[in-house]
């Protein structure tokens, strides 16, 4: 199902993420064909997201030239002739936009989220094996881990524990489209802290354990921040363990 720009604006308003008035030049009825933060992927009708510490204005110009109809950013770029949806928190913005674009795929899939300092990968594969036996040949269950990823469409070696929001929601959509019933995933504390897994509906979530491994200036400044980040997973599931 394609959504209009107005649907995305309404979502940002609902979550109090808009930082400025929506430009009058924006055609709210326009259909959004793609939501992307990669200017190389832009097609006509794209809602482009400006993100990252190394973002350059030239990326936005490329997106405009390729047919983007609006962009989402924490700061406007007046020299680029394109309507801006200015937001106050990009980290909290991307996952809801991704979830809407893919029509909340985790809600139509049994996603089990695993977090913890140790044992996420081992537990994920134990659970995948159990689920595959339970499915008895009907289909293989999916997995998103620090080792590899399988979503019913793609199978590849992973390079990050928990993907960025657009990639994550695409994996859920692939799994649902391929007829998978279950998907087990590792959920890192960084993904929880920086809202990469926001809007994911977990059928069940498990907090395995916690230690001091990821407390550092570049990850979690102290144990309290680390622990609080881990606990966020329980706000996204009716079943916690």
JSON list of C-alpha atoms in Angstrom, two decimals:
[
{"chain": "A", "resi": 1, "resn": "UNK", "atom": "CA", "xyz": [0.00, 0.00, 0.00]},
{"chain": "A", "resi": 2, "resn": "UNK", "atom": "CA", "xyz": [1.38, 3.39, -0.99]},
{"chain": "A", "resi": 3, "resn": "UNK", "atom": "CA", "xyz": [1.01, 6.30, 1.38]},
{"chain": "A", "resi": 4, "resn": "UNK", "atom": "CA", "xyz": [0.80, 9.99, 0.60]},
{"chain": "A", "resi": 5, "resn": "UNK", "atom": "CA", "xyz": [3.06, 12.71, 1.92]},
{"chain": "A", "resi": 6, "resn": "UNK", "atom": "CA", "xyz": [0.18, 13.74, 4.13]},
{"chain": "A", "resi": 7, "resn": "UNK", "atom": "CA", "xyz": [0.30, 10.35, 5.84]},
{"chain": "A", "resi": 8, "resn": "UNK", "atom": "CA", "xyz": [3.96, 10.88, 6.70]},
{"chain": "A", "resi": 9, "resn": "UNK", "atom": "CA", "xyz": [3.31, 14.43, 7.87]},
{"chain": "A", "resi": 10, "resn": "UNK", "atom": "CA", "xyz": [0.48, 13.21, 10.09]},
{"chain": "A", "resi": 11, "resn": "UNK", "atom": "CA", "xyz": [2.79, 10.61, 11.60]},
{"chain": "A", "resi": 12, "resn": "UNK", "atom": "CA", "xyz": [5.45, 13.23, 12.37]},
{"chain": "A", "resi": 13, "resn": "UNK", "atom": "CA", "xyz": [2.79, 15.49, 13.90]},
{"chain": "A", "resi": 14, "resn": "UNK", "atom": "CA", "xyz": [1.41, 12.64, 16.01]},
{"chain": "A", "resi": 15, "resn": "UNK", "atom": "CA", "xyz": [4.87, 11.95, 17.42]},
{"chain": "A", "resi": 16, "resn": "UNK", "atom": "CA", "xyz": [5.64, 15.66, 17.97]},
{"chain": "A", "resi": 17, "resn": "UNK", "atom": "CA", "xyz": [8.65, 15.43, 15.68]},
{"chain": "A", "resi": 18, "resn": "UNK", "atom": "CA", "xyz": [8.02, 18.41, 13.40]},
{"chain": "A", "resi": 19, "resn": "UNK", "atom": "CA", "xyz": [10.25, 21.36, 14.23]},
{"chain": "A", "resi": 20, "resn": "UNK", "atom": "CA", "xyz": [8.82, 23.84, 11.73]},
{"chain": "A", "resi": 21, "resn": "UNK", "atom": "CA", "xyz": [5.69, 24.58, 9.74]},
{"chain": "A", "resi": 22, "resn": "UNK", "atom": "CA", "xyz": [5.15, 22.34, 6.74]},
{"chain": "A", "resi": 23, "resn": "UNK", "atom": "CA", "xyz": [5.88, 24.34, 3.54]},
{"chain": "A", "resi": 24, "resn": "UNK", "atom": "CA", "xyz": [2.82, 25.44, 1.53]},
{"chain": "A", "resi": 25, "resn": "UNK", "atom": "CA", "xyz": [4.63, 24.34, -1.62]},
{"chain": "A", "resi": 26, "resn": "UNK", "atom": "CA", "xyz": [4.39, 20.71, -0.55]},
{"chain": "A", "resi": 27, "resn": "UNK", "atom": "CA", "xyz": [1.84, 18.60, -2.40]},
{"chain": "A", "resi": 28, "resn": "UNK", "atom": "CA", "xyz": [0.42, 16.62, 0.50]},
{"chain": "A", "resi": 29, "resn": "UNK", "atom": "CA", "xyz": [-1.56, 14.36, -1.82]},
{"chain": "A", "resi": 30, "resn": "UNK", "atom": "CA", "xyz": [1.55, 13.13, -3.68]},
{"chain": "A", "resi": 31, "resn": "UNK", "atom": "CA", "xyz": [2.19, 9.40, -3.43]},
{"chain": "A", "resi": 32, "resn": "UNK", "atom": "CA", "xyz": [5.48, 8.41, -1.82]},
{"chain": "A", "resi": 33, "resn": "UNK", "atom": "CA", "xyz": [7.17, 5.78, -3.97]},
{"chain": "A", "resi": 34, "resn": "UNK", "atom": "CA", "xyz": [10.22, 5.32, -1.75]},
{"chain": "A", "resi": 35, "resn": "UNK", "atom": "CA", "xyz": [11.67, 6.44, 1.57]},
{"chain": "A", "resi": 36, "resn": "UNK", "atom": "CA", "xyz": [15.46, 6.50, 1.42]},
{"chain": "A", "resi": 37, "resn": "UNK", "atom": "CA", "xyz": [18.61, 8.06, 2.85]},
{"chain": "A", "resi": 38, "resn": "UNK", "atom": "CA", "xyz": [20.75, 6.93, -0.07]},
{"chain": "A", "resi": 39, "resn": "UNK", "atom": "CA", "xyz": [20.74, 9.47, -2.89]},
{"chain": "A", "resi": 40, "resn": "UNK", "atom": "CA", "xyz": [21.91, 6.78, -5.33]},
{"chain": "A", "resi": 41, "resn": "UNK", "atom": "CA", "xyz": [18.67, 4.85, -4.80]},
{"chain": "A", "resi": 42, "resn": "UNK", "atom": "CA", "xyz": [16.29, 7.77, -5.28]},
{"chain": "A", "resi": 43, "resn": "UNK", "atom": "CA", "xyz": [13.48, 7.37, -7.82]},
{"chain": "A", "resi": 44, "resn": "UNK", "atom": "CA", "xyz": [10.75, 9.87, -8.74]},
{"chain": "A", "resi": 45, "resn": "UNK", "atom": "CA", "xyz": [8.41, 10.23, -5.79]},
{"chain": "A", "resi": 46, "resn": "UNK", "atom": "CA", "xyz": [11.03, 9.61, -3.08]},
{"chain": "A", "resi": 47, "resn": "UNK", "atom": "CA", "xyz": [10.84, 11.10, 0.40]},
{"chain": "A", "resi": 48, "resn": "UNK", "atom": "CA", "xyz": [14.54, 11.64, 1.08]},
{"chain": "A", "resi": 49, "resn": "UNK", "atom": "CA", "xyz": [16.06, 11.53, 4.56]},
{"chain": "A", "resi": 50, "resn": "UNK", "atom": "CA", "xyz": [19.13, 13.64, 5.37]},
{"chain": "A", "resi": 51, "resn": "UNK", "atom": "CA", "xyz": [21.02, 11.80, 8.08]},
{"chain": "A", "resi": 52, "resn": "UNK", "atom": "CA", "xyz": [24.50, 11.19, 9.38]},
{"chain": "A", "resi": 53, "resn": "UNK", "atom": "CA", "xyz": [27.36, 13.27, 10.71]},
{"chain": "A", "resi": 54, "resn": "UNK", "atom": "CA", "xyz": [28.98, 13.24, 7.27]},
{"chain": "A", "resi": 55, "resn": "UNK", "atom": "CA", "xyz": [25.90, 14.24, 5.28]},
{"chain": "A", "resi": 56, "resn": "UNK", "atom": "CA", "xyz": [26.64, 16.65, 2.44]},
{"chain": "A", "resi": 57, "resn": "UNK", "atom": "CA", "xyz": [24.28, 19.04, 0.69]},
{"chain": "A", "resi": 58, "resn": "UNK", "atom": "CA", "xyz": [25.35, 17.55, -2.62]},
{"chain": "A", "resi": 59, "resn": "UNK", "atom": "CA", "xyz": [23.59, 14.31, -1.62]},
{"chain": "A", "resi": 60, "resn": "UNK", "atom": "CA", "xyz": [20.34, 16.20, -1.28]},
{"chain": "A", "resi": 61, "resn": "UNK", "atom": "CA", "xyz": [20.87, 17.93, -4.63]},
{"chain": "A", "resi": 62, "resn": "UNK", "atom": "CA", "xyz": [21.45, 14.54, -6.23]},
{"chain": "A", "resi": 63, "resn": "UNK", "atom": "CA", "xyz": [18.22, 13.29, -4.66]},
{"chain": "A", "resi": 64, "resn": "UNK", "atom": "CA", "xyz": [16.33, 16.27, -6.04]},
{"chain": "A", "resi": 65, "resn": "UNK", "atom": "CA", "xyz": [17.78, 15.75, -9.50]},
{"chain": "A", "resi": 66, "resn": "UNK", "atom": "CA", "xyz": [16.71, 12.10, -9.41]},
{"chain": "A", "resi": 67, "resn": "UNK", "atom": "CA", "xyz": [13.11, 12.98, -8.56]},
{"chain": "A", "resi": 68, "resn": "UNK", "atom": "CA", "xyz": [12.74, 13.33, -4.78]},
{"chain": "A", "resi": 69, "resn": "UNK", "atom": "CA", "xyz": [9.58, 15.25, -3.88]},
{"chain": "A", "resi": 70, "resn": "UNK", "atom": "CA", "xyz": [10.56, 16.36, -0.36]},
{"chain": "A", "resi": 71, "resn": "UNK", "atom": "CA", "xyz": [13.22, 15.80, 2.26]},
{"chain": "A", "resi": 72, "resn": "UNK", "atom": "CA", "xyz": [13.33, 15.21, 6.00]},
{"chain": "A", "resi": 73, "resn": "UNK", "atom": "CA", "xyz": [16.10, 16.92, 7.92]},
{"chain": "A", "resi": 74, "resn": "UNK", "atom": "CA", "xyz": [17.01, 18.50, 11.24]},
{"chain": "A", "resi": 75, "resn": "UNK", "atom": "CA", "xyz": [18.16, 21.55, 9.30]},
{"chain": "A", "resi": 76, "resn": "UNK", "atom": "CA", "xyz": [16.87, 23.09, 6.06]},
{"chain": "A", "resi": 77, "resn": "UNK", "atom": "CA", "xyz": [19.03, 23.51, 2.98]},
{"chain": "A", "resi": 78, "resn": "UNK", "atom": "CA", "xyz": [17.66, 26.70, 1.36]},
{"chain": "A", "resi": 79, "resn": "UNK", "atom": "CA", "xyz": [19.90, 26.45, -1.71]},
{"chain": "A", "resi": 80, "resn": "UNK", "atom": "CA", "xyz": [18.21, 23.17, -2.73]},
{"chain": "A", "resi": 81, "resn": "UNK", "atom": "CA", "xyz": [14.83, 23.83, -4.32]},
{"chain": "A", "resi": 82, "resn": "UNK", "atom": "CA", "xyz": [12.89, 21.11, -2.53]},
{"chain": "A", "resi": 83, "resn": "UNK", "atom": "CA", "xyz": [10.30, 21.23, 0.31]},
{"chain": "A", "resi": 84, "resn": "UNK", "atom": "CA", "xyz": [11.72, 20.38, 3.72]},
{"chain": "A", "resi": 85, "resn": "UNK", "atom": "CA", "xyz": [10.01, 18.53, 6.56]},
{"chain": "A", "resi": 86, "resn": "UNK", "atom": "CA", "xyz": [12.17, 19.79, 9.41]},
{"chain": "A", "resi": 87, "resn": "UNK", "atom": "CA", "xyz": [12.28, 17.52, 12.44]},
{"chain": "A", "resi": 88, "resn": "UNK", "atom": "CA", "xyz": [13.67, 17.89, 15.95]},
{"chain": "A", "resi": 89, "resn": "UNK", "atom": "CA", "xyz": [15.14, 14.42, 16.39]},
{"chain": "A", "resi": 90, "resn": "UNK", "atom": "CA", "xyz": [16.30, 12.43, 13.39]},
{"chain": "A", "resi": 91, "resn": "UNK", "atom": "CA", "xyz": [17.07, 9.29, 15.38]},
{"chain": "A", "resi": 92, "resn": "UNK", "atom": "CA", "xyz": [13.44, 9.11, 16.56]},
{"chain": "A", "resi": 93, "resn": "UNK", "atom": "CA", "xyz": [12.14, 9.99, 13.09]},
{"chain": "A", "resi": 94, "resn": "UNK", "atom": "CA", "xyz": [13.62, 7.38, 10.77]},
{"chain": "A", "resi": 95, "resn": "UNK", "atom": "CA", "xyz": [12.12, 4.22, 12.27]},
{"chain": "A", "resi": 96, "resn": "UNK", "atom": "CA", "xyz": [8.50, 5.49, 12.23]},
{"chain": "A", "resi": 97, "resn": "UNK", "atom": "CA", "xyz": [8.90, 6.60, 8.59]},
{"chain": "A", "resi": 98, "resn": "UNK", "atom": "CA", "xyz": [10.36, 3.20, 7.67]},
{"chain": "A", "resi": 99, "resn": "UNK", "atom": "CA", "xyz": [7.64, 1.37, 9.57]},
{"chain": "A", "resi": 100, "resn": "UNK", "atom": "CA", "xyz": [4.92, 3.33, 7.74]},
{"chain": "A", "resi": 101, "resn": "UNK", "atom": "CA", "xyz": [6.53, 2.85, 4.32]},
{"chain": "A", "resi": 102, "resn": "UNK", "atom": "CA", "xyz": [6.62, -0.92, 4.77]},
{"chain": "A", "resi": 103, "resn": "UNK", "atom": "CA", "xyz": [3.15, -1.01, 6.44]},
{"chain": "A", "resi": 104, "resn": "UNK", "atom": "CA", "xyz": [4.28, -2.17, 9.89]},
{"chain": "A", "resi": 105, "resn": "UNK", "atom": "CA", "xyz": [5.53, -5.58, 8.74]},
{"chain": "A", "resi": 106, "resn": "UNK", "atom": "CA", "xyz": [6.63, -6.75, 12.20]},
{"chain": "A", "resi": 107, "resn": "UNK", "atom": "CA", "xyz": [2.96, -6.68, 13.22]},
{"chain": "A", "resi": 108, "resn": "UNK", "atom": "CA", "xyz": [2.24, -9.42, 10.65]},
{"chain": "A", "resi": 109, "resn": "UNK", "atom": "CA", "xyz": [5.21, -11.58, 11.62]},
{"chain": "A", "resi": 110, "resn": "UNK", "atom": "CA", "xyz": [6.26, -13.28, 14.87]},
{"chain": "A", "resi": 111, "resn": "UNK", "atom": "CA", "xyz": [9.50, -11.47, 15.69]},
{"chain": "A", "resi": 112, "resn": "UNK", "atom": "CA", "xyz": [11.49, -12.62, 18.72]},
{"chain": "A", "resi": 113, "resn": "UNK", "atom": "CA", "xyz": [14.03, -10.08, 19.99]},
{"chain": "A", "resi": 114, "resn": "UNK", "atom": "CA", "xyz": [17.07, -11.08, 22.02]},
{"chain": "A", "resi": 115, "resn": "UNK", "atom": "CA", "xyz": [19.25, -8.60, 23.90]},
{"chain": "A", "resi": 116, "resn": "UNK", "atom": "CA", "xyz": [22.05, -9.08, 26.40]},
{"chain": "A", "resi": 117, "resn": "UNK", "atom": "CA", "xyz": [25.78, -8.63, 26.82]},
{"chain": "A", "resi": 118, "resn": "UNK", "atom": "CA", "xyz": [26.65, -12.25, 26.10]},
{"chain": "A", "resi": 119, "resn": "UNK", "atom": "CA", "xyz": [25.05, -15.10, 24.21]},
{"chain": "A", "resi": 120, "resn": "UNK", "atom": "CA", "xyz": [22.76, -13.32, 21.76]},
{"chain": "A", "resi": 121, "resn": "UNK", "atom": "CA", "xyz": [24.08, -15.12, 18.70]},
{"chain": "A", "resi": 122, "resn": "UNK", "atom": "CA", "xyz": [24.13, -18.57, 20.30]},
{"chain": "A", "resi": 123, "resn": "UNK", "atom": "CA", "xyz": [20.63, -18.15, 21.69]},
{"chain": "A", "resi": 124, "resn": "UNK", "atom": "CA", "xyz": [19.35, -16.82, 18.36]},
{"chain": "A", "resi": 125, "resn": "UNK", "atom": "CA", "xyz": [20.59, -19.91, 16.53]},
{"chain": "A", "resi": 126, "resn": "UNK", "atom": "CA", "xyz": [19.32, -22.31, 19.20]},
{"chain": "A", "resi": 127, "resn": "UNK", "atom": "CA", "xyz": [15.90, -20.70, 18.89]},
{"chain": "A", "resi": 128, "resn": "UNK", "atom": "CA", "xyz": [16.03, -20.69, 15.09]},
{"chain": "A", "resi": 129, "resn": "UNK", "atom": "CA", "xyz": [16.79, -24.42, 15.14]},
{"chain": "A", "resi": 130, "resn": "UNK", "atom": "CA", "xyz": [13.85, -25.08, 17.46]},
{"chain": "A", "resi": 131, "resn": "UNK", "atom": "CA", "xyz": [11.52, -23.00, 15.29]},
{"chain": "A", "resi": 132, "resn": "UNK", "atom": "CA", "xyz": [12.68, -24.72, 12.10]},
{"chain": "A", "resi": 133, "resn": "UNK", "atom": "CA", "xyz": [11.86, -28.11, 13.64]},
{"chain": "A", "resi": 134, "resn": "UNK", "atom": "CA", "xyz": [8.51, -26.76, 14.85]},
{"chain": "A", "resi": 135, "resn": "UNK", "atom": "CA", "xyz": [7.69, -25.55, 11.34]},
{"chain": "A", "resi": 136, "resn": "UNK", "atom": "CA", "xyz": [8.36, -29.09, 10.08]},
{"chain": "A", "resi": 137, "resn": "UNK", "atom": "CA", "xyz": [9.34, -28.13, 6.57]},
{"chain": "A", "resi": 138, "resn": "UNK", "atom": "CA", "xyz": [6.59, -25.56, 6.01]},
{"chain": "A", "resi": 139, "resn": "UNK", "atom": "CA", "xyz": [9.17, -22.82, 5.84]},
{"chain": "A", "resi": 140, "resn": "UNK", "atom": "CA", "xyz": [12.52, -21.87, 7.33]},
{"chain": "A", "resi": 141, "resn": "UNK", "atom": "CA", "xyz": [12.41, -19.24, 10.07]},
{"chain": "A", "resi": 142, "resn": "UNK", "atom": "CA", "xyz": [14.22, -15.97, 9.52]},
{"chain": "A", "resi": 143, "resn": "UNK", "atom": "CA", "xyz": [17.16, -14.58, 11.43]},
{"chain": "A", "resi": 144, "resn": "UNK", "atom": "CA", "xyz": [18.92, -11.24, 11.83]},
{"chain": "A", "resi": 145, "resn": "UNK", "atom": "CA", "xyz": [22.14, -11.63, 13.79]},
{"chain": "A", "resi": 146, "resn": "UNK", "atom": "CA", "xyz": [25.72, -10.48, 13.98]},
{"chain": "A", "resi": 147, "resn": "UNK", "atom": "CA", "xyz": [26.65, -13.63, 12.02]},
{"chain": "A", "resi": 148, "resn": "UNK", "atom": "CA", "xyz": [24.25, -13.65, 9.10]},
{"chain": "A", "resi": 149, "resn": "UNK", "atom": "CA", "xyz": [20.83, -12.56, 7.91]},
{"chain": "A", "resi": 150, "resn": "UNK", "atom": "CA", "xyz": [18.04, -14.53, 6.26]},
{"chain": "A", "resi": 151, "resn": "UNK", "atom": "CA", "xyz": [14.65, -12.93, 5.55]},
{"chain": "A", "resi": 152, "resn": "UNK", "atom": "CA", "xyz": [13.13, -15.28, 2.99]},
{"chain": "A", "resi": 153, "resn": "UNK", "atom": "CA", "xyz": [14.48, -13.20, 0.10]},
{"chain": "A", "resi": 154, "resn": "UNK", "atom": "CA", "xyz": [18.05, -12.36, 1.04]},
{"chain": "A", "resi": 155, "resn": "UNK", "atom": "CA", "xyz": [20.71, -14.46, 2.76]},
{"chain": "A", "resi": 156, "resn": "UNK", "atom": "CA", "xyz": [24.08, -12.86, 3.51]},
{"chain": "A", "resi": 157, "resn": "UNK", "atom": "CA", "xyz": [26.85, -12.46, 6.05]},
{"chain": "A", "resi": 158, "resn": "UNK", "atom": "CA", "xyz": [26.01, -9.68, 8.49]},
{"chain": "A", "resi": 159, "resn": "UNK", "atom": "CA", "xyz": [28.24, -6.70, 9.19]},
{"chain": "A", "resi": 160, "resn": "UNK", "atom": "CA", "xyz": [26.19, -5.16, 12.00]},
{"chain": "A", "resi": 161, "resn": "UNK", "atom": "CA", "xyz": [24.19, -6.74, 14.83]},
{"chain": "A", "resi": 162, "resn": "UNK", "atom": "CA", "xyz": [20.99, -4.76, 14.29]},
{"chain": "A", "resi": 163, "resn": "UNK", "atom": "CA", "xyz": [20.45, -3.00, 10.93]},
{"chain": "A", "resi": 164, "resn": "UNK", "atom": "CA", "xyz": [19.44, 0.62, 10.42]},
{"chain": "A", "resi": 165, "resn": "UNK", "atom": "CA", "xyz": [15.65, 1.20, 10.46]},
{"chain": "A", "resi": 166, "resn": "UNK", "atom": "CA", "xyz": [14.96, 1.16, 6.71]},
{"chain": "A", "resi": 167, "resn": "UNK", "atom": "CA", "xyz": [16.96, -2.02, 6.22]},
{"chain": "A", "resi": 168, "resn": "UNK", "atom": "CA", "xyz": [15.41, -3.64, 9.28]},
{"chain": "A", "resi": 169, "resn": "UNK", "atom": "CA", "xyz": [11.83, -2.94, 8.22]},
{"chain": "A", "resi": 170, "resn": "UNK", "atom": "CA", "xyz": [12.64, -4.11, 4.69]},
{"chain": "A", "resi": 171, "resn": "UNK", "atom": "CA", "xyz": [13.83, -7.44, 6.12]},
{"chain": "A", "resi": 172, "resn": "UNK", "atom": "CA", "xyz": [10.54, -7.80, 8.00]},
{"chain": "A", "resi": 173, "resn": "UNK", "atom": "CA", "xyz": [8.60, -6.97, 4.84]},
{"chain": "A", "resi": 174, "resn": "UNK", "atom": "CA", "xyz": [10.64, -9.51, 2.85]},
{"chain": "A", "resi": 175, "resn": "UNK", "atom": "CA", "xyz": [9.99, -12.16, 5.48]},
{"chain": "A", "resi": 176, "resn": "UNK", "atom": "CA", "xyz": [6.28, -11.50, 5.48]},
{"chain": "A", "resi": 177, "resn": "UNK", "atom": "CA", "xyz": [6.11, -11.44, 1.69]},
{"chain": "A", "resi": 178, "resn": "UNK", "atom": "CA", "xyz": [8.02, -14.73, 1.48]},
{"chain": "A", "resi": 179, "resn": "UNK", "atom": "CA", "xyz": [5.58, -16.40, 3.84]},
{"chain": "A", "resi": 180, "resn": "UNK", "atom": "CA", "xyz": [7.88, -16.73, 6.85]},
{"chain": "A", "resi": 181, "resn": "UNK", "atom": "CA", "xyz": [6.07, -17.12, 10.17]},
{"chain": "A", "resi": 182, "resn": "UNK", "atom": "CA", "xyz": [8.93, -16.43, 12.59]},
{"chain": "A", "resi": 183, "resn": "UNK", "atom": "CA", "xyz": [12.04, -14.30, 12.66]},
{"chain": "A", "resi": 184, "resn": "UNK", "atom": "CA", "xyz": [14.58, -14.27, 15.47]},
{"chain": "A", "resi": 185, "resn": "UNK", "atom": "CA", "xyz": [16.82, -11.25, 15.84]},
{"chain": "A", "resi": 186, "resn": "UNK", "atom": "CA", "xyz": [19.60, -9.89, 17.99]},
{"chain": "A", "resi": 187, "resn": "UNK", "atom": "CA", "xyz": [18.84, -6.42, 19.33]},
{"chain": "A", "resi": 188, "resn": "UNK", "atom": "CA", "xyz": [21.94, -4.51, 20.39]},
{"chain": "A", "resi": 189, "resn": "UNK", "atom": "CA", "xyz": [21.98, -1.89, 23.11]},
{"chain": "A", "resi": 190, "resn": "UNK", "atom": "CA", "xyz": [23.09, 0.65, 20.50]},
{"chain": "A", "resi": 191, "resn": "UNK", "atom": "CA", "xyz": [20.05, -0.16, 18.36]},
{"chain": "A", "resi": 192, "resn": "UNK", "atom": "CA", "xyz": [17.80, 0.35, 21.38]},
{"chain": "A", "resi": 193, "resn": "UNK", "atom": "CA", "xyz": [19.58, 3.50, 22.57]},
{"chain": "A", "resi": 194, "resn": "UNK", "atom": "CA", "xyz": [19.51, 5.16, 19.16]},
{"chain": "A", "resi": 195, "resn": "UNK", "atom": "CA", "xyz": [16.01, 3.94, 18.20]},
{"chain": "A", "resi": 196, "resn": "UNK", "atom": "CA", "xyz": [16.98, 1.72, 15.25]},
{"chain": "A", "resi": 197, "resn": "UNK", "atom": "CA", "xyz": [14.51, -0.92, 16.43]},
{"chain": "A", "resi": 198, "resn": "UNK", "atom": "CA", "xyz": [11.80, 1.60, 17.32]},
{"chain": "A", "resi": 199, "resn": "UNK", "atom": "CA", "xyz": [8.32, 0.61, 16.01]},
{"chain": "A", "resi": 200, "resn": "UNK", "atom": "CA", "xyz": [9.30, -3.06, 15.78]},
{"chain": "A", "resi": 201, "resn": "UNK", "atom": "CA", "xyz": [6.56, -5.17, 17.33]},
{"chain": "A", "resi": 202, "resn": "UNK", "atom": "CA", "xyz": [8.18, -8.11, 19.11]},
{"chain": "A", "resi": 203, "resn": "UNK", "atom": "CA", "xyz": [6.02, -11.17, 19.67]},
{"chain": "A", "resi": 204, "resn": "UNK", "atom": "CA", "xyz": [8.42, -11.90, 22.54]},
{"chain": "A", "resi": 205, "resn": "UNK", "atom": "CA", "xyz": [11.57, -10.29, 23.89]},
{"chain": "A", "resi": 206, "resn": "UNK", "atom": "CA", "xyz": [14.29, -11.76, 26.07]},
{"chain": "A", "resi": 207, "resn": "UNK", "atom": "CA", "xyz": [16.93, -9.96, 28.15]},
{"chain": "A", "resi": 208, "resn": "UNK", "atom": "CA", "xyz": [19.63, -12.60, 28.58]},
{"chain": "A", "resi": 209, "resn": "UNK", "atom": "CA", "xyz": [22.16, -10.95, 30.90]},
{"chain": "A", "resi": 210, "resn": "UNK", "atom": "CA", "xyz": [24.19, -7.80, 31.42]},
{"chain": "A", "resi": 211, "resn": "UNK", "atom": "CA", "xyz": [27.84, -7.04, 32.08]},
{"chain": "A", "resi": 212, "resn": "UNK", "atom": "CA", "xyz": [30.25, -4.14, 31.69]},
{"chain": "A", "resi": 213, "resn": "UNK", "atom": "CA", "xyz": [31.64, -4.89, 28.22]},
{"chain": "A", "resi": 214, "resn": "UNK", "atom": "CA", "xyz": [30.11, -1.95, 26.34]},
{"chain": "A", "resi": 215, "resn": "UNK", "atom": "CA", "xyz": [30.70, 0.86, 28.78]},
{"chain": "A", "resi": 216, "resn": "UNK", "atom": "CA", "xyz": [33.05, 3.32, 27.11]},
{"chain": "A", "resi": 217, "resn": "UNK", "atom": "CA", "xyz": [33.14, 6.89, 25.76]},
{"chain": "A", "resi": 218, "resn": "UNK", "atom": "CA", "xyz": [32.01, 5.68, 22.32]},
{"chain": "A", "resi": 219, "resn": "UNK", "atom": "CA", "xyz": [29.20, 3.33, 23.45]},
{"chain": "A", "resi": 220, "resn": "UNK", "atom": "CA", "xyz": [27.57, 3.79, 26.88]},
{"chain": "A", "resi": 221, "resn": "UNK", "atom": "CA", "xyz": [29.09, 6.35, 29.26]},
{"chain": "A", "resi": 222, "resn": "UNK", "atom": "CA", "xyz": [28.07, 4.38, 32.36]},
{"chain": "A", "resi": 223, "resn": "UNK", "atom": "CA", "xyz": [26.25, 1.24, 33.50]},
{"chain": "A", "resi": 224, "resn": "UNK", "atom": "CA", "xyz": [22.98, 3.11, 34.08]},
{"chain": "A", "resi": 225, "resn": "UNK", "atom": "CA", "xyz": [22.85, 4.22, 30.44]},
{"chain": "A", "resi": 226, "resn": "UNK", "atom": "CA", "xyz": [23.65, 0.70, 29.25]},
{"chain": "A", "resi": 227, "resn": "UNK", "atom": "CA", "xyz": [21.00, -0.91, 31.48]},
{"chain": "A", "resi": 228, "resn": "UNK", "atom": "CA", "xyz": [18.34, 1.67, 30.57]},
{"chain": "A", "resi": 229, "resn": "UNK", "atom": "CA", "xyz": [19.03, 1.09, 26.87]},
{"chain": "A", "resi": 230, "resn": "UNK", "atom": "CA", "xyz": [18.56, -2.66, 27.26]},
{"chain": "A", "resi": 231, "resn": "UNK", "atom": "CA", "xyz": [15.28, -2.23, 29.13]},
{"chain": "A", "resi": 232, "resn": "UNK", "atom": "CA", "xyz": [13.73, -0.36, 26.21]},
{"chain": "A", "resi": 233, "resn": "UNK", "atom": "CA", "xyz": [13.06, -3.64, 24.44]},
{"chain": "A", "resi": 234, "resn": "UNK", "atom": "CA", "xyz": [10.28, -4.43, 26.93]},
{"chain": "A", "resi": 235, "resn": "UNK", "atom": "CA", "xyz": [8.23, -1.42, 25.81]},
{"chain": "A", "resi": 236, "resn": "UNK", "atom": "CA", "xyz": [7.81, -3.12, 22.42]},
{"chain": "A", "resi": 237, "resn": "UNK", "atom": "CA", "xyz": [6.45, -6.53, 23.42]},
{"chain": "A", "resi": 238, "resn": "UNK", "atom": "CA", "xyz": [3.56, -8.11, 25.34]},
{"chain": "A", "resi": 239, "resn": "UNK", "atom": "CA", "xyz": [5.76, -11.09, 26.31]},
{"chain": "A", "resi": 240, "resn": "UNK", "atom": "CA", "xyz": [9.02, -10.46, 28.19]},
{"chain": "A", "resi": 241, "resn": "UNK", "atom": "CA", "xyz": [11.50, -12.80, 29.79]}
]
